[in-house]
mmCIF file of C-alpha atoms and ligand atoms in Angstrom:
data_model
loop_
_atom_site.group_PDB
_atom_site.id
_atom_site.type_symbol
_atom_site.label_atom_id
_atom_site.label_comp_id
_atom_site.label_asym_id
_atom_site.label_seq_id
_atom_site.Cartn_x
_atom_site.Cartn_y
_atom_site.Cartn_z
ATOM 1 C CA UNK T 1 4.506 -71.270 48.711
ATOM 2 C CA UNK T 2 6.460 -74.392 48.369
ATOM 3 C CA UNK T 3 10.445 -74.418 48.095
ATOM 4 C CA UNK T 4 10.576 -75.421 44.146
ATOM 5 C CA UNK T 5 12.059 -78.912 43.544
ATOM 6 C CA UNK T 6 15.892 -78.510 42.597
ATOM 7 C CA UNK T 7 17.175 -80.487 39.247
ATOM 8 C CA UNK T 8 21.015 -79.193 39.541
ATOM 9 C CA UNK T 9 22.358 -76.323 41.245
ATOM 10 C CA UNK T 10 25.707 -75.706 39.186
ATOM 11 C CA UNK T 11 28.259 -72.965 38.776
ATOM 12 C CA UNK T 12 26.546 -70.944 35.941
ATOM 13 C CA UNK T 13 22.883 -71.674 36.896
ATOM 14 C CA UNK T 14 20.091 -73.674 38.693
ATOM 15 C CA UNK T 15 17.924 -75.834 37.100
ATOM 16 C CA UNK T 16 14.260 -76.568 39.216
ATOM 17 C CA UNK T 17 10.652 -77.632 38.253
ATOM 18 C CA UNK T 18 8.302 -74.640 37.483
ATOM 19 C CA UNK T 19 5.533 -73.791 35.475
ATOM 20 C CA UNK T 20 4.695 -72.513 32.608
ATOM 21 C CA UNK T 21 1.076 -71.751 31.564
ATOM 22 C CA UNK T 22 0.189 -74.207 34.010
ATOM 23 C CA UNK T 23 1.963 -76.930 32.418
ATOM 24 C CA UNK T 24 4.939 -78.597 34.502
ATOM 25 C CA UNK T 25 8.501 -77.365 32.948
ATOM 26 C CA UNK T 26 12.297 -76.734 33.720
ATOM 27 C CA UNK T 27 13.290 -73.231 34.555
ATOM 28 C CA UNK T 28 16.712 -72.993 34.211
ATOM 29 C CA UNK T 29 17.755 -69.282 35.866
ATOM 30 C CA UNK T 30 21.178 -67.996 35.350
ATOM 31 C CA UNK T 31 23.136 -66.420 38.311
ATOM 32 C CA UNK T 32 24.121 -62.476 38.468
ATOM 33 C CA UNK T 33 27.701 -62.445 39.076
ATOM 34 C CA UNK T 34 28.141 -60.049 41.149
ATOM 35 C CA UNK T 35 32.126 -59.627 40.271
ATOM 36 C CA UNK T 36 31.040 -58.746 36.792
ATOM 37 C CA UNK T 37 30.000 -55.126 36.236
ATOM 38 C CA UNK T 38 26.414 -54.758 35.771
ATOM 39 C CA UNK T 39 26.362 -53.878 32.051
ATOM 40 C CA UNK T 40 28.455 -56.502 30.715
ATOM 41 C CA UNK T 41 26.835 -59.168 33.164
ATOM 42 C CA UNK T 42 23.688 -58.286 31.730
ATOM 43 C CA UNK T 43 24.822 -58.762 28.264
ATOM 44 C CA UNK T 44 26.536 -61.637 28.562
ATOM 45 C CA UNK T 45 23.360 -63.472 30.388
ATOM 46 C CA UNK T 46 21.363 -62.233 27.669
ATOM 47 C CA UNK T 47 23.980 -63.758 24.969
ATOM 48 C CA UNK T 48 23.628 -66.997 26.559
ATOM 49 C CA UNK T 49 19.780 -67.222 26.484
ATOM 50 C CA UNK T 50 18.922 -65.965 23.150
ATOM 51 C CA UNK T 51 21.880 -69.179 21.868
ATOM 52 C CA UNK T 52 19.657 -71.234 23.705
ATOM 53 C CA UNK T 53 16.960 -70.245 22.263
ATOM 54 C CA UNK T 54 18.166 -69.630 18.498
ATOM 55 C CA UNK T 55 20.172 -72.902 18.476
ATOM 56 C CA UNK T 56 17.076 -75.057 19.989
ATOM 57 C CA UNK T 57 15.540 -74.152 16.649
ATOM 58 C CA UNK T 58 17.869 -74.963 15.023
ATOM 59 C CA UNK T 59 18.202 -78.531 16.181
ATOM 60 C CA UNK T 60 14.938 -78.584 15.724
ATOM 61 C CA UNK T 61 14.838 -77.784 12.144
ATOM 62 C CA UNK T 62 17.860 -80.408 11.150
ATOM 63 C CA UNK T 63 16.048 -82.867 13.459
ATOM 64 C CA UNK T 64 17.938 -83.153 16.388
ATOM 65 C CA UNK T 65 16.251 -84.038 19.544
ATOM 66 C CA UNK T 66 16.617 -81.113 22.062
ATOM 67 C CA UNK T 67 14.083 -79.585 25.159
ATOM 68 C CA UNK T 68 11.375 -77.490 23.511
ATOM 69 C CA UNK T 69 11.629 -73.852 24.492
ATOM 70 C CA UNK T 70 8.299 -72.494 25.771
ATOM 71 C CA UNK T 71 9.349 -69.411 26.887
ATOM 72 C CA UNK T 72 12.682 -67.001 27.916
ATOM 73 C CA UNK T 73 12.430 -64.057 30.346
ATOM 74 C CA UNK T 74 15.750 -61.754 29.763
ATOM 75 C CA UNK T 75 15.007 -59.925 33.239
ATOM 76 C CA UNK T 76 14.124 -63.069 35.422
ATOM 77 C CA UNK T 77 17.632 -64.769 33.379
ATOM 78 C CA UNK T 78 15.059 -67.712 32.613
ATOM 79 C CA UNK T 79 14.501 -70.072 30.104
ATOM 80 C CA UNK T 80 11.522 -72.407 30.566
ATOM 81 C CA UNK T 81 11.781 -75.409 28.576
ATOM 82 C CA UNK T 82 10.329 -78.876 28.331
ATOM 83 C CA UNK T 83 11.437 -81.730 31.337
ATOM 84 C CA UNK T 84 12.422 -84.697 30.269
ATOM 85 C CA UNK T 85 11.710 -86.255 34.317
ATOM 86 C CA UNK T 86 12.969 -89.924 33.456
ATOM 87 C CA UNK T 87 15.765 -88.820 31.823
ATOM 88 C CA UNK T 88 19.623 -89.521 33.092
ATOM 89 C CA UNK T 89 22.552 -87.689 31.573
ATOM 90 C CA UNK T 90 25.061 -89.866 29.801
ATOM 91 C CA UNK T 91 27.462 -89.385 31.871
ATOM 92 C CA UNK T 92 24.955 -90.974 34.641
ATOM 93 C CA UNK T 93 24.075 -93.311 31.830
ATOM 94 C CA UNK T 94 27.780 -94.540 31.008
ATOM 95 C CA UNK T 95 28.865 -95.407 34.537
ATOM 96 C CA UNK T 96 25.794 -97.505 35.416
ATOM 97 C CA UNK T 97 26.684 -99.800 32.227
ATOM 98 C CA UNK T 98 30.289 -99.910 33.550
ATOM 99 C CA UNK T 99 28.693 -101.013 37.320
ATOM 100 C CA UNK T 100 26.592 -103.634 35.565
ATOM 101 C CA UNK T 101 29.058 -104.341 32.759
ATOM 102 C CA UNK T 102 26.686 -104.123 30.268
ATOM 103 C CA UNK T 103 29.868 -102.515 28.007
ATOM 104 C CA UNK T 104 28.259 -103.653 24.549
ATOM 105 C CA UNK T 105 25.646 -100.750 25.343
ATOM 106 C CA UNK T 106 28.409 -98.431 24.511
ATOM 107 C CA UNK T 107 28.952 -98.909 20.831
ATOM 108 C CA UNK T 108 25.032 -98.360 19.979
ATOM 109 C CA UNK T 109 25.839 -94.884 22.306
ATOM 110 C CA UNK T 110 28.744 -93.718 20.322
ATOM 111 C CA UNK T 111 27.319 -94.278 17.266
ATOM 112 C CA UNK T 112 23.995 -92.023 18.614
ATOM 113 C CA UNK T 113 26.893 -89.373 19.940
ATOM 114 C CA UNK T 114 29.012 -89.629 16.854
ATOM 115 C CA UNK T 115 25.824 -88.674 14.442
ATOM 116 C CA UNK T 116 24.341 -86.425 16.074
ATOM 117 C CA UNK T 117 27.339 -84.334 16.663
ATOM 118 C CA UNK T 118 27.779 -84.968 12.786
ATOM 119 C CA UNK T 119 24.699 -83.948 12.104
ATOM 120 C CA UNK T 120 25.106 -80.578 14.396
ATOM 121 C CA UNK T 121 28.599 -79.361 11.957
ATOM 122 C CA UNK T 122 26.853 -80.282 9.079
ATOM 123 C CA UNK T 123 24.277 -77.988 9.516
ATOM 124 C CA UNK T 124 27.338 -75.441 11.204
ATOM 125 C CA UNK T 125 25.913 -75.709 14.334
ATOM 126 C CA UNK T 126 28.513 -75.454 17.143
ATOM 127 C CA UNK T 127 27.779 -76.968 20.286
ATOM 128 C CA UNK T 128 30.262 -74.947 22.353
ATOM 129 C CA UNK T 129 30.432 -77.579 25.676
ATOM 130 C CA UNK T 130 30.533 -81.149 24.216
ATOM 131 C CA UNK T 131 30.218 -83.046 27.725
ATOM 132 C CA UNK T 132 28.465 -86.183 28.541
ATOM 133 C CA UNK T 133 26.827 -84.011 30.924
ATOM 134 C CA UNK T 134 25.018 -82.038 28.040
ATOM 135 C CA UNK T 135 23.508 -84.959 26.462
ATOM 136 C CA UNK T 136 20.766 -87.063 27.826
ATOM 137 C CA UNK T 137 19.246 -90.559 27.909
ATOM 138 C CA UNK T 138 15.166 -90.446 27.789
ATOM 139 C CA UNK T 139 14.312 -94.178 28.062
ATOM 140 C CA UNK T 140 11.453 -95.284 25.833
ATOM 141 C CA UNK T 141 10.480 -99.254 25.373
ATOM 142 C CA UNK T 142 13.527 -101.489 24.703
ATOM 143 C CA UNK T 143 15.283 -98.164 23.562
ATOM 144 C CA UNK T 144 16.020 -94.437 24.116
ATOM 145 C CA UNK T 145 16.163 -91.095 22.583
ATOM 146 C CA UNK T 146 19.551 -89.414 22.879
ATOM 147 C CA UNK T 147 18.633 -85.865 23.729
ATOM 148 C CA UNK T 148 21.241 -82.894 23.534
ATOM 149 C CA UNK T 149 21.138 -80.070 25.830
ATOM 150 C CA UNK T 150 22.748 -76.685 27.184
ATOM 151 C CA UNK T 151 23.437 -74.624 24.565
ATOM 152 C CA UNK T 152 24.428 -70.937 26.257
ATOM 153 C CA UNK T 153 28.021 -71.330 24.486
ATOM 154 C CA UNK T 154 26.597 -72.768 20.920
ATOM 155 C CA UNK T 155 26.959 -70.835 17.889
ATOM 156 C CA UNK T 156 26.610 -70.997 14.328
ATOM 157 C CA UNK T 157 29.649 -71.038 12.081
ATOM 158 C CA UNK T 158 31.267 -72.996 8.933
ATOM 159 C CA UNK T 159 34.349 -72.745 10.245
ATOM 160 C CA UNK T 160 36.109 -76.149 9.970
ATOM 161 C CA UNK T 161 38.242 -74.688 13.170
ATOM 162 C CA UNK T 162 35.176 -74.356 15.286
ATOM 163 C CA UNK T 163 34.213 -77.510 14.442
ATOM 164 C CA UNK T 164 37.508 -78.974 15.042
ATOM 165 C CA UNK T 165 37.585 -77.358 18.769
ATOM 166 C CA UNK T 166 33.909 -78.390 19.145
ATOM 167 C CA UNK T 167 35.064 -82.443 18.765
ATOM 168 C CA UNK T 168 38.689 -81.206 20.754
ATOM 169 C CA UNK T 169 36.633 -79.966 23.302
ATOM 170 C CA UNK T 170 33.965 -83.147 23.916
ATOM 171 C CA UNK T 171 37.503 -85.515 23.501
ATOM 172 C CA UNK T 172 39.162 -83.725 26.369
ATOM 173 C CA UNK T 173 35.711 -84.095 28.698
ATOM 174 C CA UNK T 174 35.359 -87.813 27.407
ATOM 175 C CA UNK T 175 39.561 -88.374 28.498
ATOM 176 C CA UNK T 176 38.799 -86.831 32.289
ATOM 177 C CA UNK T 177 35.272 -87.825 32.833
ATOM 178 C CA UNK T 178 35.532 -91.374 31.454
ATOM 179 C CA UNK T 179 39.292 -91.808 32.216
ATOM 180 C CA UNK T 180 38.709 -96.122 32.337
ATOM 181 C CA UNK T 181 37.361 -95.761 29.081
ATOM 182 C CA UNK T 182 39.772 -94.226 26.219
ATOM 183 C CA UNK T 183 38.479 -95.358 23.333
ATOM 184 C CA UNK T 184 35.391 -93.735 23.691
ATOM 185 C CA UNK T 185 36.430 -90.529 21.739
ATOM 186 C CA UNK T 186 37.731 -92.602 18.524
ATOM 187 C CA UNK T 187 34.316 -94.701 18.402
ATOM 188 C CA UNK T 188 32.611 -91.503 18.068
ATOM 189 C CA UNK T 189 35.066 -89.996 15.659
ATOM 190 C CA UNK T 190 34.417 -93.262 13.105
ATOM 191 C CA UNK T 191 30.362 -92.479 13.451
ATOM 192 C CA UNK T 192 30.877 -88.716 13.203
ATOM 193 C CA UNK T 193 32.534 -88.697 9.909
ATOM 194 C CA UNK T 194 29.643 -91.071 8.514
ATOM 195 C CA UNK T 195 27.939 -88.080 8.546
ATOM 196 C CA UNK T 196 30.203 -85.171 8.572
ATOM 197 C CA UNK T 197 32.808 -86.399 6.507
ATOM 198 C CA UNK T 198 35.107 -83.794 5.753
ATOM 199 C CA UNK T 199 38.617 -84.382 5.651
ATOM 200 C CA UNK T 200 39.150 -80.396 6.401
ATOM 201 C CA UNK T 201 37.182 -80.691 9.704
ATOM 202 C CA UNK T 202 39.349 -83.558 11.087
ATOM 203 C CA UNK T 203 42.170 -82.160 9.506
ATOM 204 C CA UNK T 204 41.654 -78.686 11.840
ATOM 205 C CA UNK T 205 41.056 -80.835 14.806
ATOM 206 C CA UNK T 206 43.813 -82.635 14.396
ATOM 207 C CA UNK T 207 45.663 -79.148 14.401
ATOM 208 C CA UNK T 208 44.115 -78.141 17.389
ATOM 209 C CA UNK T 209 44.440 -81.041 19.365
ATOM 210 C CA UNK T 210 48.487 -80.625 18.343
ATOM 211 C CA UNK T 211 48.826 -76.972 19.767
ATOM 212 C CA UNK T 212 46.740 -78.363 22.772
ATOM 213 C CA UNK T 213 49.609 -80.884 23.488
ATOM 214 C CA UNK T 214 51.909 -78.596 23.194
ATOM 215 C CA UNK T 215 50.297 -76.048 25.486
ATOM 216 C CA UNK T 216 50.867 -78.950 27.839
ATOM 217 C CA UNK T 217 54.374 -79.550 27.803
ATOM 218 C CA UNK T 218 54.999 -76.138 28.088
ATOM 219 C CA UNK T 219 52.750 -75.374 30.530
HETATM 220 N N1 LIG G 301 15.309 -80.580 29.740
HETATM 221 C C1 LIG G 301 15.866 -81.291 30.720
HETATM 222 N N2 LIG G 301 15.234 -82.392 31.226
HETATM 223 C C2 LIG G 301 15.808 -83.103 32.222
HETATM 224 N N3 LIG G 301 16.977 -82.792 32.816
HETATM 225 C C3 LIG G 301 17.654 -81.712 32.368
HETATM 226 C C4 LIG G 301 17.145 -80.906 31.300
HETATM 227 N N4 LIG G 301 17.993 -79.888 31.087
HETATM 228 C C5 LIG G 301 19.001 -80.049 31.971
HETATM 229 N N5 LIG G 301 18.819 -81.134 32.750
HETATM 230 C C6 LIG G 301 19.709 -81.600 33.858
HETATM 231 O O1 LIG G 301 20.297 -80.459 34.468
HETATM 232 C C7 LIG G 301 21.717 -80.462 34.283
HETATM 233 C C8 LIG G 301 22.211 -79.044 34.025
HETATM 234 O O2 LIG G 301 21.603 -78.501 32.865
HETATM 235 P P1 LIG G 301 22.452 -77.662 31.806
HETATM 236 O O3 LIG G 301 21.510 -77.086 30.817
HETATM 237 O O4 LIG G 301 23.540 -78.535 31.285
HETATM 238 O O5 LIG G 301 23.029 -76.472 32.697
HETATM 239 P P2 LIG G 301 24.508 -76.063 33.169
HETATM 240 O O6 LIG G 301 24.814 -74.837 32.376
HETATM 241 O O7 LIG G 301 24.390 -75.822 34.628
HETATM 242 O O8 LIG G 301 25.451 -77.195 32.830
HETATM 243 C C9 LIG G 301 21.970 -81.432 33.132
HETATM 244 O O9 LIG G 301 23.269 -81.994 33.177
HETATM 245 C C10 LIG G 301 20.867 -82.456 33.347
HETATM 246 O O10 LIG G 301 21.231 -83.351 34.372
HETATM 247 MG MG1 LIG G 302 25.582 -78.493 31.277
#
């Protein structure tokens, strides 16, 4: 047998090239942690796969672009999904248009980011780990799809606050990923709003982002 190909080994899982039903695919296989006790490792793994399962349909059905599922084992910790192999993440993405200062690329990207995160709260779909990481570029001629991915943490709510955390959450990744670039977070706000544009959701993450601060200075 051959030593699968490796896509990402990360804290949380590993991500490699395997099949399913013959067809090439992405197995991504979730750790045990061994300092969790058995029970409640077990149900938290199983948690994590069934919100990437439930919320892929859901993207799905409000037409965001996200990996098809093919198929989750709750024993193996696996979810096989489709491979997107000339994709880069946006994170990737962003600091190879900084390298070839090709910055004008950014505000089509924020306005991709800022609607389709729009589009996820209005159809109270929480992301749960809003990273550039989690979203991905899959080039197609003179253009791309923006792709969003990794939903173990996602749920569904209409909770304004959850929403509000959701954009508090992707602002403080954008601020220590993309440290050179601050006004990345407010470009996406402007598109977000297009299409989620209540007042109550900014107003919440506004409120959240406040305590946050002053977590901070305390802290
Ligand atoms: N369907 C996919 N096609 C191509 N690359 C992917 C796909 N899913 C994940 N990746 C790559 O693997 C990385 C980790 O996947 P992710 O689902 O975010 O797991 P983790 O929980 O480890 O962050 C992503 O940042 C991306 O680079
Ligand atoms: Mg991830």
């Amino acid at each position: 047998m051959t030593t699968p190909q490796i896509i990402k080994q990360g804290a949380e899982a590993k991500l490699y090239i395997g099949k399913y039903n013959e067809k090439r695919c992405l197995v991504k296989e979730r750790f045990v942690k061994t300092y969790r006790l058995t029970e409640i490792d077990k149900t938290l793994t199983k948690a994590r796969i069934k919100a990437e399962q439930k919320t892929t349909k859901r993207c799905e059905n409000a037409g965001i672009l996200v990996p098809k599922v093919y198929n989750v084992d709750f024993n193996e910790r696996k979810v096989y999904m489709e491979y997107f192999d000339k994709a880069m993440t946006v994170k990737e993405f962003i600091v190879q248009v900084q390298k070839e200062k090709k910055l004008e690329e950014l505000d089509m990207l924020m306005k991709r980011i800022g609607e389709v995160i729009g589009k996820f709260h209005a159809n109270n779909i929480i992301h749960g780990d809003l990273t550039t990481s989690n979203m991905l570029i899959n080039p197609k001629e003179n253009d791309y799809d923006l792709i969003m991915i990794d939903f173990g943490l996602s749920s569904f709510s209409t909770s304004h606050e959850d929403k509000g955390v959701d954009l508090y959450v992707l602002e403080r990744a954008l601020l220590s990923t993309h440290s050179d670039l601050p006004d990345l977070f407010n470009s996406i706000l402007k598109h977000y709003k297009d299409i989620n544009p209540s007042t109550e959701t900014i107003r919440k993450f506004e409120e959240v982002r406040a305590r946050g601060r002053k977590r901070t200075m305390i802290g």
